Tab-separated table of C-alpha atoms and ligand atoms in Angstrom:
chain	number	residue	atom	x	y	z
A	282	UNK	CA	21.893	-18.888	3.874
A	283	UNK	CA	19.354	-16.668	5.685
A	284	UNK	CA	15.799	-16.469	4.297
A	285	UNK	CA	14.852	-13.548	2.063
A	286	UNK	CA	13.240	-10.652	3.964
A	287	UNK	CA	10.736	-10.217	1.147
A	288	UNK	CA	9.522	-13.267	-0.759
A	289	UNK	CA	8.481	-12.773	-4.347
A	290	UNK	CA	6.138	-15.055	-6.302
A	291	UNK	CA	4.567	-14.713	-9.742
A	292	UNK	CA	1.219	-16.209	-10.745
A	293	UNK	CA	0.110	-15.173	-14.207
A	294	UNK	CA	0.543	-11.394	-14.299
A	295	UNK	CA	0.287	-11.027	-10.496
A	296	UNK	CA	3.431	-10.465	-8.416
A	297	UNK	CA	2.981	-11.252	-4.716
A	298	UNK	CA	5.509	-9.782	-2.281
A	299	UNK	CA	5.469	-11.289	1.202
A	300	UNK	CA	7.148	-9.459	4.090
A	301	UNK	CA	9.086	-12.206	5.778
A	302	UNK	CA	10.068	-11.459	9.379
A	303	UNK	CA	7.178	-13.319	11.029
A	304	UNK	CA	8.848	-13.610	14.464
A	305	UNK	CA	8.752	-9.800	14.747
A	306	UNK	CA	5.373	-9.451	12.988
A	307	UNK	CA	7.183	-8.369	9.795
A	308	UNK	CA	8.277	-5.068	11.340
A	309	UNK	CA	10.629	-2.972	9.216
A	310	UNK	CA	14.382	-3.157	9.587
A	311	UNK	CA	16.610	-1.157	7.261
A	312	UNK	CA	17.369	-4.355	5.360
A	313	UNK	CA	13.695	-5.214	4.918
A	314	UNK	CA	13.055	-1.680	3.651
A	315	UNK	CA	15.788	-2.157	1.045
A	316	UNK	CA	14.432	-5.557	0.041
A	317	UNK	CA	10.856	-4.295	-0.336
A	318	UNK	CA	11.860	-1.261	-2.374
A	319	UNK	CA	14.043	-3.390	-4.639
A	320	UNK	CA	11.165	-5.827	-5.135
A	321	UNK	CA	8.738	-3.003	-5.929
A	322	UNK	CA	11.206	-1.418	-8.379
A	323	UNK	CA	11.666	-4.797	-10.047
A	324	UNK	CA	7.897	-5.323	-10.352
A	325	UNK	CA	7.467	-1.801	-11.742
A	326	UNK	CA	10.086	-2.452	-14.408
A	327	UNK	CA	8.768	-5.876	-15.431
A	328	UNK	CA	6.223	-5.723	-18.264
A	329	UNK	CA	4.953	-9.178	-17.248
A	330	UNK	CA	3.614	-7.742	-13.965
A	331	UNK	CA	0.155	-6.139	-14.119
A	332	UNK	CA	-0.817	-6.234	-10.430
A	333	UNK	CA	1.196	-6.357	-7.196
A	334	UNK	CA	-0.017	-7.854	-3.912
A	335	UNK	CA	1.765	-7.083	-0.626
A	336	UNK	CA	1.111	-9.366	2.328
A	337	UNK	CA	2.816	-10.672	5.470
A	338	UNK	CA	4.209	-14.055	6.491
A	339	UNK	CA	2.816	-15.654	9.640
A	340	UNK	CA	0.127	-14.134	11.842
A	341	UNK	CA	0.894	-10.439	11.255
A	342	UNK	CA	0.881	-8.097	8.281
A	343	UNK	CA	3.466	-5.561	9.491
A	344	UNK	CA	4.047	-4.029	12.945
A	345	UNK	CA	5.687	-0.872	11.549
A	346	UNK	CA	9.211	0.063	12.463
A	347	UNK	CA	11.252	-2.627	14.231
A	348	UNK	CA	11.866	-0.768	17.459
A	349	UNK	CA	14.940	-2.874	18.209
A	350	UNK	CA	16.665	-2.000	14.910
A	351	UNK	CA	20.056	-0.496	15.859
A	352	UNK	CA	19.319	2.349	13.403
A	353	UNK	CA	16.683	3.756	15.779
A	354	UNK	CA	16.700	1.720	19.020
A	355	UNK	CA	17.106	4.129	21.934
A	356	UNK	CA	20.636	4.349	23.342
A	357	UNK	CA	20.143	4.721	27.090
A	358	UNK	CA	23.812	5.503	27.795
A	359	UNK	CA	23.929	8.853	29.659
A	360	UNK	CA	24.909	11.635	27.226
A	361	UNK	CA	24.317	9.509	24.109
A	362	UNK	CA	23.160	11.418	21.023
A	363	UNK	CA	19.495	10.619	20.238
A	364	UNK	CA	18.915	8.627	17.040
A	365	UNK	CA	17.805	10.614	14.006
A	366	UNK	CA	14.321	9.253	13.341
A	367	UNK	CA	13.587	12.018	10.819
A	368	UNK	CA	16.404	10.682	8.698
A	369	UNK	CA	14.911	7.194	8.855
A	370	UNK	CA	11.737	8.624	7.347
A	371	UNK	CA	13.681	10.540	4.673
A	372	UNK	CA	15.707	7.477	3.746
A	373	UNK	CA	13.038	4.781	3.875
A	374	UNK	CA	9.394	5.568	4.705
A	375	UNK	CA	9.011	8.540	2.358
A	376	UNK	CA	10.523	6.683	-0.633
A	377	UNK	CA	8.315	3.663	0.210
A	378	UNK	CA	5.102	5.734	0.314
A	379	UNK	CA	6.025	7.496	-2.939
A	380	UNK	CA	6.983	4.224	-4.629
A	381	UNK	CA	3.642	2.644	-3.740
A	382	UNK	CA	1.648	5.601	-5.010
A	383	UNK	CA	3.574	5.798	-8.277
A	384	UNK	CA	3.524	2.122	-9.233
A	385	UNK	CA	2.546	1.645	-12.891
A	386	UNK	CA	0.211	-1.193	-11.864
A	387	UNK	CA	-2.510	-1.540	-9.195
A	388	UNK	CA	-1.259	-2.537	-5.748
A	389	UNK	CA	-3.318	-4.567	-3.270
A	390	UNK	CA	-2.457	-4.669	0.436
A	391	UNK	CA	-3.579	-8.108	1.580
A	392	UNK	CA	-3.698	-7.517	5.327
A	393	UNK	CA	-3.571	-10.991	6.818
A	394	UNK	CA	-3.135	-9.924	10.459
A	395	UNK	CA	-2.249	-6.966	12.634
A	396	UNK	CA	-1.036	-3.841	10.809
A	397	UNK	CA	0.498	-1.340	13.252
A	398	UNK	CA	2.232	2.019	12.931
A	399	UNK	CA	3.884	2.482	9.571
A	400	UNK	CA	2.702	-1.034	8.694
A	401	UNK	CA	-0.902	0.217	8.715
A	402	UNK	CA	-0.041	3.362	6.796
A	403	UNK	CA	1.948	1.408	4.231
A	404	UNK	CA	-1.274	-0.530	3.568
A	405	UNK	CA	-3.272	2.708	3.231
A	406	UNK	CA	-0.818	3.866	0.537
A	407	UNK	CA	-1.846	0.867	-1.568
A	408	UNK	CA	-4.756	1.090	-4.010
A	409	UNK	CA	-7.016	-1.536	-2.468
A	410	UNK	CA	-6.767	-2.810	1.092
A	411	UNK	CA	-8.338	-6.215	1.625
A	412	UNK	CA	-8.189	-7.493	5.200
A	413	UNK	CA	-8.886	-10.842	6.799
A	414	UNK	CA	-11.638	-10.629	9.415
A	415	UNK	CA	-9.115	-11.400	12.179
A	416	UNK	CA	-6.817	-8.521	11.100
A	417	UNK	CA	-6.674	-5.135	12.787
A	418	UNK	CA	-5.172	-1.678	12.323
A	419	UNK	CA	-3.353	0.298	15.018
A	420	UNK	CA	-1.935	3.817	14.823
A	421	UNK	CA	0.621	2.778	17.425
A	422	UNK	CA	2.693	5.961	17.195
A	423	UNK	CA	1.099	7.908	20.069
A	424	UNK	CA	2.004	5.123	22.479
A	425	UNK	CA	5.720	5.754	21.868
A	426	UNK	CA	5.628	9.550	21.658
A	427	UNK	CA	5.476	9.929	17.863
A	428	UNK	CA	3.006	11.108	15.214
A	429	UNK	CA	1.615	8.945	12.397
A	430	UNK	CA	4.124	8.690	9.545
A	431	UNK	CA	4.540	6.944	6.188
A	432	UNK	CA	1.818	9.325	4.992
A	433	UNK	CA	-0.530	8.725	7.941
A	434	UNK	CA	-1.228	12.377	8.779
A	435	UNK	CA	-2.022	13.076	5.122
A	436	UNK	CA	-3.980	9.916	4.394
A	437	UNK	CA	-6.089	9.328	7.487
A	438	UNK	CA	-8.162	12.556	7.465
A	439	UNK	CA	-8.747	12.116	3.740
A	440	UNK	CA	-9.840	8.502	4.152
A	441	UNK	CA	-12.055	8.739	7.223
A	442	UNK	CA	-12.400	12.457	8.083
A	443	UNK	CA	-10.705	14.541	10.766
A	444	UNK	CA	-12.693	13.287	13.768
A	445	UNK	CA	-11.941	9.616	13.185
A	446	UNK	CA	-8.372	10.292	12.028
A	447	UNK	CA	-7.542	12.174	15.201
A	448	UNK	CA	-9.361	9.642	17.360
A	449	UNK	CA	-7.449	6.725	15.845
A	450	UNK	CA	-4.107	8.549	16.020
A	451	UNK	CA	-4.444	9.909	19.552
A	452	UNK	CA	-5.852	6.796	21.216
A	453	UNK	CA	-3.774	4.272	19.284
A	454	UNK	CA	-6.722	1.921	19.782
A	455	UNK	CA	-6.907	-1.313	17.836
A	456	UNK	CA	-9.418	-1.013	14.970
A	457	UNK	CA	-10.835	-4.412	13.942
A	458	UNK	CA	-10.900	-5.058	10.181
A	459	UNK	CA	-14.714	-5.103	10.045
A	460	UNK	CA	-14.871	-1.656	11.632
A	461	UNK	CA	-12.131	-0.393	9.284
A	462	UNK	CA	-14.263	-1.472	6.320
A	463	UNK	CA	-17.430	-0.003	7.855
A	464	UNK	CA	-15.870	3.469	8.191
A	465	UNK	CA	-14.362	3.369	4.686
A	466	UNK	CA	-10.728	3.082	5.755
A	467	UNK	CA	-10.247	-0.073	3.680
A	468	UNK	CA	-11.849	-1.628	0.615
A	469	UNK	CA	-12.987	-5.012	1.897
A	470	UNK	CA	-12.985	-7.424	4.812
A	471	UNK	CA	-13.128	-11.132	4.115
A	472	UNK	CA	-13.614	-14.232	6.285
A	473	UNK	CA	-10.218	-15.712	7.104
A	474	UNK	CA	-11.066	-18.968	5.323
A	475	UNK	CA	-11.840	-17.095	2.079
A	476	UNK	CA	-9.039	-14.517	2.361
A	477	UNK	CA	-6.360	-16.032	0.083
A	478	UNK	CA	-8.839	-16.976	-2.657
A	479	UNK	CA	-10.559	-13.591	-2.557
A	480	UNK	CA	-7.266	-11.693	-2.798
A	481	UNK	CA	-6.056	-14.000	-5.580
A	482	UNK	CA	-9.253	-13.547	-7.617
A	483	UNK	CA	-9.222	-9.758	-7.178
A	484	UNK	CA	-5.552	-9.547	-8.177
A	485	UNK	CA	-6.080	-11.678	-11.295
A	486	UNK	CA	-9.111	-9.597	-12.210
A	487	UNK	CA	-7.177	-6.316	-11.888
A	488	UNK	CA	-4.260	-7.809	-13.827
A	489	UNK	CA	-6.596	-8.450	-16.767
A	490	UNK	CA	-7.839	-4.861	-16.836
A	491	UNK	CA	-6.366	-1.854	-18.685
A	492	UNK	CA	-3.342	-1.345	-16.414
A	493	UNK	CA	-2.392	2.114	-17.629
A	494	UNK	CA	-5.905	3.445	-17.103
A	495	UNK	CA	-5.928	2.032	-13.560
A	496	UNK	CA	-2.608	3.695	-12.701
A	497	UNK	CA	-3.808	6.964	-14.267
A	498	UNK	CA	-7.028	6.728	-12.228
A	499	UNK	CA	-4.996	6.668	-9.034
A	500	UNK	CA	-2.748	9.474	-10.248
A	501	UNK	CA	-5.643	11.716	-11.228
A	502	UNK	CA	-7.528	11.111	-7.968
A	503	UNK	CA	-4.443	11.823	-5.865
A	504	UNK	CA	-3.762	14.991	-7.865
A	505	UNK	CA	-7.409	16.114	-7.763
A	506	UNK	CA	-7.311	16.203	-3.956
A	507	UNK	CA	-5.055	19.239	-4.271
A	508	UNK	CA	-7.058	20.923	-7.067
A	509	UNK	CA	-10.173	23.066	-7.404
A	510	UNK	CA	-13.151	21.702	-9.405
A	511	UNK	CA	-12.257	23.440	-12.666
A	512	UNK	CA	-8.670	22.248	-12.536
A	513	UNK	CA	-9.858	18.729	-11.665
A	514	UNK	CA	-12.080	18.700	-14.765
A	515	UNK	CA	-9.211	19.992	-16.906
A	516	UNK	CA	-6.938	17.257	-15.583
A	517	UNK	CA	-9.532	14.613	-16.500
A	518	UNK	CA	-9.786	16.000	-20.030
A	519	UNK	CA	-6.016	15.960	-20.502
A	520	UNK	CA	-5.553	12.404	-19.189
A	521	UNK	CA	-8.638	11.120	-21.035
A	522	UNK	CA	-7.265	12.651	-24.231
A	523	UNK	CA	-4.020	10.731	-23.789
A	524	UNK	CA	-5.734	7.460	-22.926
A	525	UNK	CA	-8.144	7.892	-25.821
A	526	UNK	CA	-5.216	7.802	-28.246
A	527	UNK	CA	-3.673	4.696	-26.650
A	528	UNK	CA	-4.071	1.041	-27.582
A	529	UNK	CA	-6.197	-0.020	-24.623
A	530	UNK	CA	-9.080	2.339	-25.316
A	531	UNK	CA	-9.253	1.291	-28.969
A	532	UNK	CA	-9.096	-2.341	-27.891
A	533	UNK	CA	-11.650	-1.948	-25.065
A	534	UNK	CA	-14.173	-0.033	-27.127
A	535	UNK	CA	-13.849	-2.241	-30.219
A	536	UNK	CA	-13.998	-5.434	-28.116
A	537	UNK	CA	-17.227	-4.141	-26.582
A	538	UNK	CA	-18.718	-3.413	-29.990
A	539	UNK	CA	-17.546	-6.761	-31.376
A	540	UNK	CA	-18.885	-8.584	-28.303
A	541	UNK	CA	-15.548	-10.239	-27.491
A	542	UNK	CA	-13.138	-10.213	-24.530
A	543	UNK	CA	-10.565	-7.380	-24.717
A	544	UNK	CA	-6.807	-7.993	-24.660
A	545	UNK	CA	-5.154	-5.085	-22.886
A	546	UNK	CA	-1.437	-4.392	-23.120
A	547	UNK	CA	-0.688	-0.734	-22.257
A	548	UNK	CA	1.272	-0.191	-19.082
B	179	LIG	O1	11.881	5.164	15.251
B	179	LIG	C1	10.733	5.093	14.899
B	179	LIG	O2	9.944	4.447	15.549
B	179	LIG	C2	10.325	5.851	13.639
B	179	LIG	C3	9.466	5.076	12.785
B	179	LIG	C4	8.181	5.033	12.977
B	179	LIG	C5	7.331	4.143	12.212
B	179	LIG	C6	6.527	3.252	13.106
B	179	LIG	O3	6.008	2.309	12.609
B	179	LIG	S1	6.395	3.621	14.754
B	179	LIG	C7	5.374	2.307	15.381
B	179	LIG	C8	6.176	1.087	15.649
B	179	LIG	N1	5.335	-0.047	15.959
B	179	LIG	C9	4.793	-0.217	17.138
B	179	LIG	O4	4.930	0.562	18.063
B	179	LIG	C10	4.024	-1.508	17.325
B	179	LIG	C11	4.676	-2.371	18.388
B	179	LIG	N2	4.004	-3.654	18.483
B	179	LIG	C12	2.878	-3.808	19.177
B	179	LIG	O5	2.314	-2.903	19.750
B	179	LIG	C13	2.352	-5.204	19.235
B	179	LIG	O6	3.372	-6.104	18.901
B	179	LIG	C14	1.138	-5.458	18.284
B	179	LIG	C15	-0.087	-4.701	18.833
B	179	LIG	C16	1.445	-5.014	16.864
B	179	LIG	C17	0.808	-6.967	18.260
B	179	LIG	O7	0.641	-7.428	19.587
B	179	LIG	P1	0.647	-9.000	19.881
B	179	LIG	O8	0.329	-9.167	21.341
B	179	LIG	O9	-0.234	-9.689	18.903
B	179	LIG	O10	2.135	-9.503	19.551
B	179	LIG	P2	3.449	-9.257	20.416
B	179	LIG	O11	3.620	-10.374	21.398
B	179	LIG	O12	3.483	-7.886	20.973
B	179	LIG	O13	4.580	-9.337	19.280
B	179	LIG	C18	5.066	-10.578	18.784
B	179	LIG	C19	6.547	-10.454	18.636
B	179	LIG	O14	6.817	-9.429	17.676
B	179	LIG	C20	7.219	-10.005	19.934
B	179	LIG	O15	8.506	-10.598	19.963
B	179	LIG	P3	8.818	-11.791	21.023
B	179	LIG	O16	8.506	-11.270	22.386
B	179	LIG	O17	7.897	-12.916	20.602
B	179	LIG	O18	10.275	-12.093	20.786
B	179	LIG	C21	7.359	-8.523	19.739
B	179	LIG	O19	8.412	-7.960	20.469
B	179	LIG	C22	7.674	-8.452	18.242
B	179	LIG	N3	7.305	-7.132	17.701
B	179	LIG	C23	6.083	-6.675	17.448
B	179	LIG	N4	6.143	-5.447	16.993
B	179	LIG	C24	7.439	-5.101	16.933
B	179	LIG	C25	8.199	-6.184	17.396
B	179	LIG	N5	9.518	-6.140	17.477
B	179	LIG	C26	10.128	-5.002	17.100
B	179	LIG	N6	9.480	-3.914	16.652
B	179	LIG	C27	8.126	-3.935	16.547
B	179	LIG	N7	7.484	-2.867	16.050
C-alpha cells in the first residue's frame, strides 16, 4: 500500500498534519490537495482537536504546485490546448486558503524547510508561522510566468507592505527565515535543534486557551481589514457581546478571580 500523502497524528488536543511527498519537497498534486482538505475538514469537525499544526516531511515544507502533475504539466505537443491553471486554483488553492482561514481552531504552520510558491502562501494563510532557522520562503511564481496565488497577492502587501510584497514577488528571491521574521512576515524563527519542541509547546499552549475566542480573533481581524474604524469597533462590540455570554468567558473570568487554572471548552 502506498504511504498517505498527509500524515495525521494527535497529541493531547493538538492535531499535526504532515505533508508527505518528501522526494518532491511536498509539492501539491491533486491527490495531496484532496488529502489535506479532508484532513483539515476532519480536524475542524473533531471536538477533541483544539489546535492544528501543518508541517512537511523531510527537508522541505512545501514547494507549491507539483509542476509535473499531469493536471497542469505543460503539453508541448504542437497545437495542444493549454492546461487550465485558473481551474486548478478554483478547485484546490482557493478552497484550501478559505479552509485555513475559517478553521474553528488556531492553525500553526511549522515551516521546517523551504516553502515556495503556493507552499509559502499556504503558510501565510495560517494563524502563526514558526520557521526553523534553516527554512526559507520563495515567491517562485515570477520565475515561471505566473503571479502569486493561494492568497499571495492579498496577503503579502498586508503582511509586509507594498514595497516588500512587490520586491519578493517580482524577484522571486529566497527569503531566509530570520529575515522573514525580521520584516514581520512570520511569527517566529527558531534554531533547528529547538524547532520541534518549540512548535509542540506553542501548539499545546494554544490548545489550552479559549479556542472560540482565538478563532473569533482571527475572524474579526480579517474582517476589520475591509472595514472603516467605526465599523471595526461595532464588529468588536457584537463579537464581544456573543463571547461574553459564552461559557469560556465566565470560566476565564471566574478562574482569574478564584485564582485557579481555567478549563475552557467552547469551540
Ligand atoms: O500550474 C501552476 O503552476 C499553478 C499553480 C501555482 C501554484 C504554485 O505554487 S506555482 C510555483 C511552483 N513551485 C515552484 O516553482 C518551485 C519549484 N522548485 C524550486 O524552485 C526548488 O525546488 C526549490 C527552490 C523549492 C528548492 O530547491 P532545492 O535545490 O533545495 O531542491 P531541488 O533539487 O530543486 O528539488 C528537490 C526535488 O524536488 C527535485 O526532484 P529530483 O530532481 O530530486 O527528482 C525537484 O524536481 C523536486 N521539486 C521541487 N519543487 C517541485 C519539485 N517537483 C515538482 N514540482 C515542484 N514544484
